[in-house]
């Protein structure tokens, strides 16, 4: 139907030339930000409850509209309507909505169970991904550079485990458990070094220095890979 195609263009396609599409994106961005306000208030009051109520109604309407146009997005015919709820963004939408459903009908015992999962409302922050072009570019960079990033991540994890094993055996008085050694290795590798656990022996101090030096490279390598990939995506987008 023609109305569904027009609806899809507004809610899904981020078209700079489509004024309604731009307005819808901006409106949803504002709603997402407003919906986070109640999460920053420990004791709920009438204002925060009203904000939560209004925003969750808008999120539900948005979810239904996207479900109605799922076939235009996934292009799998009727199967699209069954598959859409399991797509990453749809899952985020649903998880961010369900904890607040109790506001709509608190008499239903089943819905009261969602009060246990109100913390999941923080997932509303991730809804911004849909409307941010820069974030989507970064996600694409991570997808394209995942092999190089996995190699760097593997090296970092390997070094953490090896240095933790050495420290755990070299300084038993300092590290009462292997987890303490892993914790120390991690904060040393990232050059944070909280100072609550530190090496005492000469070997331990040498390993600490090596961890700090290796940590600089570990942080710099993925940063360089992501930056290069990001610039490549930006240049590619500008050339279109």
Tab-separated table of C-alpha atoms in Angstrom:
chain	number	residue	atom	x	y	z
A	1	UNK	CA	0.000	0.000	0.000
A	2	UNK	CA	1.120	3.513	-0.800
A	3	UNK	CA	0.505	4.835	2.738
A	4	UNK	CA	2.813	2.170	4.195
A	5	UNK	CA	5.601	3.174	1.800
A	6	UNK	CA	5.182	6.824	2.798
A	7	UNK	CA	5.182	5.805	6.462
A	8	UNK	CA	8.339	3.737	5.942
A	9	UNK	CA	10.102	6.688	4.299
A	10	UNK	CA	9.324	8.826	7.338
A	11	UNK	CA	10.219	6.451	10.189
A	12	UNK	CA	13.002	4.350	8.639
A	13	UNK	CA	14.718	6.209	5.818
A	14	UNK	CA	16.892	9.059	7.095
A	15	UNK	CA	16.356	11.297	4.079
A	16	UNK	CA	17.760	14.826	4.359
A	17	UNK	CA	15.351	15.934	1.637
A	18	UNK	CA	12.304	14.597	3.467
A	19	UNK	CA	11.222	17.205	6.020
A	20	UNK	CA	8.834	14.817	7.796
A	21	UNK	CA	11.584	12.209	8.104
A	22	UNK	CA	13.977	14.750	9.635
A	23	UNK	CA	11.307	16.016	12.024
A	24	UNK	CA	10.440	12.470	13.097
A	25	UNK	CA	14.087	11.638	13.766
A	26	UNK	CA	14.560	14.788	15.840
A	27	UNK	CA	11.334	14.172	17.732
A	28	UNK	CA	12.376	10.615	18.621
A	29	UNK	CA	15.835	11.825	19.700
A	30	UNK	CA	14.190	14.314	22.077
A	31	UNK	CA	11.787	11.656	23.387
A	32	UNK	CA	14.702	9.277	24.050
A	33	UNK	CA	16.562	11.958	26.014
A	34	UNK	CA	13.426	12.852	27.994
A	35	UNK	CA	12.750	9.165	28.740
A	36	UNK	CA	16.137	8.909	30.453
A	37	UNK	CA	15.296	11.650	32.980
A	38	UNK	CA	13.192	9.364	35.254
A	39	UNK	CA	16.146	6.961	35.456
A	40	UNK	CA	18.221	9.684	37.116
A	41	UNK	CA	15.614	10.206	39.856
A	42	UNK	CA	15.771	7.720	42.734
A	43	UNK	CA	12.314	8.449	44.148
A	44	UNK	CA	9.590	8.620	41.529
A	45	UNK	CA	7.163	11.546	41.631
A	46	UNK	CA	4.183	12.611	39.532
A	47	UNK	CA	6.359	14.396	36.971
A	48	UNK	CA	8.738	11.468	36.373
A	49	UNK	CA	5.820	9.035	36.212
A	50	UNK	CA	4.096	11.240	33.648
A	51	UNK	CA	7.289	11.519	31.582
A	52	UNK	CA	7.727	7.757	31.684
A	53	UNK	CA	4.075	7.194	30.775
A	54	UNK	CA	4.106	9.579	27.786
A	55	UNK	CA	7.455	8.401	26.422
A	56	UNK	CA	6.574	4.704	26.674
A	57	UNK	CA	3.315	5.370	24.751
A	58	UNK	CA	5.360	7.039	21.992
A	59	UNK	CA	7.841	4.137	21.974
A	60	UNK	CA	4.994	1.619	21.661
A	61	UNK	CA	3.474	3.537	18.741
A	62	UNK	CA	6.910	3.747	17.097
A	63	UNK	CA	7.429	-0.003	17.570
A	64	UNK	CA	4.027	-0.819	16.047
A	65	UNK	CA	4.648	1.459	13.059
A	66	UNK	CA	8.024	-0.176	12.412
A	67	UNK	CA	6.431	-3.609	12.694
A	68	UNK	CA	3.770	-2.611	10.156
A	69	UNK	CA	6.504	-1.633	7.657
A	70	UNK	CA	8.864	-4.521	8.448
A	71	UNK	CA	8.417	-6.101	4.994
A	72	UNK	CA	9.659	-2.913	3.320
A	73	UNK	CA	12.755	-2.930	5.504
A	74	UNK	CA	13.678	-6.627	5.506
A	75	UNK	CA	12.220	-7.375	2.040
A	76	UNK	CA	11.269	-10.955	2.925
A	77	UNK	CA	7.542	-10.736	2.358
A	78	UNK	CA	5.282	-11.945	5.168
A	79	UNK	CA	8.270	-13.548	6.920
A	80	UNK	CA	9.503	-10.036	7.697
A	81	UNK	CA	6.726	-9.506	10.260
A	82	UNK	CA	7.822	-12.615	12.164
A	83	UNK	CA	11.559	-11.886	11.901
A	84	UNK	CA	11.496	-8.159	12.702
A	85	UNK	CA	10.964	-8.538	16.502
A	86	UNK	CA	14.255	-10.484	16.629
A	87	UNK	CA	16.371	-7.884	14.833
A	88	UNK	CA	18.893	-6.068	17.105
A	89	UNK	CA	17.175	-2.675	17.094
A	90	UNK	CA	13.723	-4.214	17.587
A	91	UNK	CA	15.031	-6.148	20.602
A	92	UNK	CA	16.429	-2.914	22.067
A	93	UNK	CA	13.074	-1.213	21.450
A	94	UNK	CA	11.159	-4.014	23.155
A	95	UNK	CA	13.516	-4.315	26.125
A	96	UNK	CA	13.332	-0.551	26.709
A	97	UNK	CA	9.518	-0.625	26.609
A	98	UNK	CA	8.594	-3.693	28.661
A	99	UNK	CA	9.844	-2.481	32.083
A	100	UNK	CA	7.467	0.486	31.886
A	101	UNK	CA	4.429	-1.436	30.681
A	102	UNK	CA	3.233	-1.747	34.303
A	103	UNK	CA	2.412	1.959	34.193
A	104	UNK	CA	-0.270	1.236	31.622
A	105	UNK	CA	-2.051	-1.496	33.551
A	106	UNK	CA	-0.722	-2.221	37.022
A	107	UNK	CA	-3.603	-4.600	37.735
A	108	UNK	CA	-2.166	-7.353	35.574
A	109	UNK	CA	-0.018	-9.665	37.691
A	110	UNK	CA	2.064	-10.764	34.704
A	111	UNK	CA	3.008	-7.208	33.847
A	112	UNK	CA	3.991	-6.565	37.462
A	113	UNK	CA	6.865	-8.981	36.939
A	114	UNK	CA	8.482	-6.418	34.666
A	115	UNK	CA	9.061	-4.186	37.691
A	116	UNK	CA	12.001	-6.477	38.433
A	117	UNK	CA	13.529	-5.461	35.124
A	118	UNK	CA	13.101	-1.694	35.310
A	119	UNK	CA	16.864	-1.337	35.098
A	120	UNK	CA	16.595	-2.411	31.465
A	121	UNK	CA	15.021	0.965	30.691
A	122	UNK	CA	18.594	2.169	30.329
A	123	UNK	CA	18.534	0.399	26.946
A	124	UNK	CA	16.596	3.420	25.690
A	125	UNK	CA	19.967	5.121	25.341
A	126	UNK	CA	20.856	2.647	22.593
A	127	UNK	CA	17.804	3.712	20.591
A	128	UNK	CA	19.853	6.774	19.638
A	129	UNK	CA	21.926	4.487	17.398
A	130	UNK	CA	19.065	4.374	14.904
A	131	UNK	CA	19.112	8.153	14.472
A	132	UNK	CA	22.861	8.850	14.642
A	133	UNK	CA	24.747	8.630	11.390
A	134	UNK	CA	28.147	8.897	13.120
A	135	UNK	CA	27.394	5.984	15.462
A	136	UNK	CA	26.273	3.845	12.529
A	137	UNK	CA	29.535	4.661	10.736
A	138	UNK	CA	31.526	3.554	13.814
A	139	UNK	CA	29.516	0.306	13.970
A	140	UNK	CA	30.326	-0.348	10.298
A	141	UNK	CA	34.014	0.334	11.010
A	142	UNK	CA	34.012	-2.236	13.837
A	143	UNK	CA	32.353	-4.773	11.525
A	144	UNK	CA	34.886	-4.238	8.729
A	145	UNK	CA	37.921	-4.115	11.026
A	146	UNK	CA	36.783	-6.901	13.354
A	147	UNK	CA	39.576	-9.294	12.331
A	148	UNK	CA	42.344	-6.808	13.150
A	149	UNK	CA	40.588	-5.762	16.363
A	150	UNK	CA	40.145	-9.404	17.400
A	151	UNK	CA	43.871	-10.012	16.916
A	152	UNK	CA	44.753	-7.038	19.144
A	153	UNK	CA	42.127	-8.105	21.679
A	154	UNK	CA	43.496	-11.646	21.662
A	155	UNK	CA	47.030	-10.392	22.308
A	156	UNK	CA	45.800	-8.236	25.195
A	157	UNK	CA	43.859	-11.104	26.793
A	158	UNK	CA	46.828	-13.448	26.339
A	159	UNK	CA	49.174	-10.989	28.000
A	160	UNK	CA	46.746	-10.412	30.882
A	161	UNK	CA	46.450	-14.145	31.562
A	162	UNK	CA	50.202	-14.813	31.300
A	163	UNK	CA	51.245	-11.850	33.465
A	164	UNK	CA	48.504	-12.696	35.987
A	165	UNK	CA	49.765	-16.279	36.238
A	166	UNK	CA	53.338	-15.099	36.767
A	167	UNK	CA	52.363	-12.535	39.410
A	168	UNK	CA	50.055	-14.994	41.170
A	169	UNK	CA	52.966	-17.399	41.608
A	170	UNK	CA	55.735	-14.832	42.186
A	171	UNK	CA	53.855	-12.756	44.790
A	172	UNK	CA	51.476	-15.048	46.724
A	173	UNK	CA	51.365	-12.624	49.657
A	174	UNK	CA	50.070	-9.778	47.470
A	175	UNK	CA	47.657	-11.784	45.319
A	176	UNK	CA	45.469	-14.023	47.454
A	177	UNK	CA	43.491	-15.253	44.426
A	178	UNK	CA	44.010	-15.568	40.687
A	179	UNK	CA	41.179	-13.080	40.135
A	180	UNK	CA	43.177	-10.450	42.073
A	181	UNK	CA	46.098	-11.094	39.726
A	182	UNK	CA	43.856	-10.761	36.654
A	183	UNK	CA	42.425	-7.533	38.079
A	184	UNK	CA	45.943	-6.154	38.629
A	185	UNK	CA	47.061	-7.210	35.132
A	186	UNK	CA	44.035	-5.556	33.535
A	187	UNK	CA	44.398	-2.184	35.290
A	188	UNK	CA	48.157	-2.236	34.686
A	189	UNK	CA	47.708	-3.029	31.000
A	190	UNK	CA	45.294	-0.134	30.550
A	191	UNK	CA	47.800	2.092	32.433
A	192	UNK	CA	45.132	2.977	35.005
A	193	UNK	CA	46.958	1.519	37.997
A	194	UNK	CA	44.579	2.213	40.885
A	195	UNK	CA	47.306	1.443	43.429
A	196	UNK	CA	45.159	-0.765	45.673
A	197	UNK	CA	47.213	-3.787	44.563
A	198	UNK	CA	50.839	-3.332	43.565
A	199	UNK	CA	53.960	-5.388	43.033
A	200	UNK	CA	56.540	-5.675	45.805
A	201	UNK	CA	59.249	-7.953	44.404
A	202	UNK	CA	61.766	-6.967	41.710
A	203	UNK	CA	60.282	-9.408	39.191
A	204	UNK	CA	56.818	-8.040	39.909
A	205	UNK	CA	57.965	-4.462	39.359
A	206	UNK	CA	59.600	-5.421	36.047
A	207	UNK	CA	56.373	-7.063	34.890
A	208	UNK	CA	54.441	-3.960	35.958
A	209	UNK	CA	56.696	-1.750	33.815
A	210	UNK	CA	56.329	-4.097	30.848
A	211	UNK	CA	52.544	-4.089	31.307
A	212	UNK	CA	52.454	-0.293	31.220
A	213	UNK	CA	54.554	-0.141	28.027
A	214	UNK	CA	52.566	-2.952	26.385
A	215	UNK	CA	49.349	-1.254	27.497
A	216	UNK	CA	50.187	1.916	25.551
A	217	UNK	CA	50.555	-0.136	22.364
A	218	UNK	CA	47.412	-2.135	23.129
A	219	UNK	CA	45.341	1.040	23.439
A	220	UNK	CA	47.008	2.822	20.514
A	221	UNK	CA	46.623	-0.028	17.998
A	222	UNK	CA	42.815	-0.391	18.091
A	223	UNK	CA	42.441	3.398	18.301
A	224	UNK	CA	44.510	3.754	15.128
A	225	UNK	CA	42.597	0.969	13.365
A	226	UNK	CA	39.204	2.479	14.228
A	227	UNK	CA	40.326	6.023	13.315
A	228	UNK	CA	41.673	4.908	9.921
A	229	UNK	CA	38.486	2.944	9.231
A	230	UNK	CA	36.321	5.883	10.303
A	231	UNK	CA	38.147	8.294	7.979
A	232	UNK	CA	37.826	5.778	5.149
A	233	UNK	CA	34.050	5.571	5.694
A	234	UNK	CA	33.748	9.372	5.867
A	235	UNK	CA	35.695	9.808	2.605
A	236	UNK	CA	33.629	7.098	0.947
A	237	UNK	CA	30.398	8.775	2.082
A	238	UNK	CA	31.545	12.197	0.820
A	239	UNK	CA	32.481	10.775	-2.586
A	240	UNK	CA	28.955	9.423	-3.143
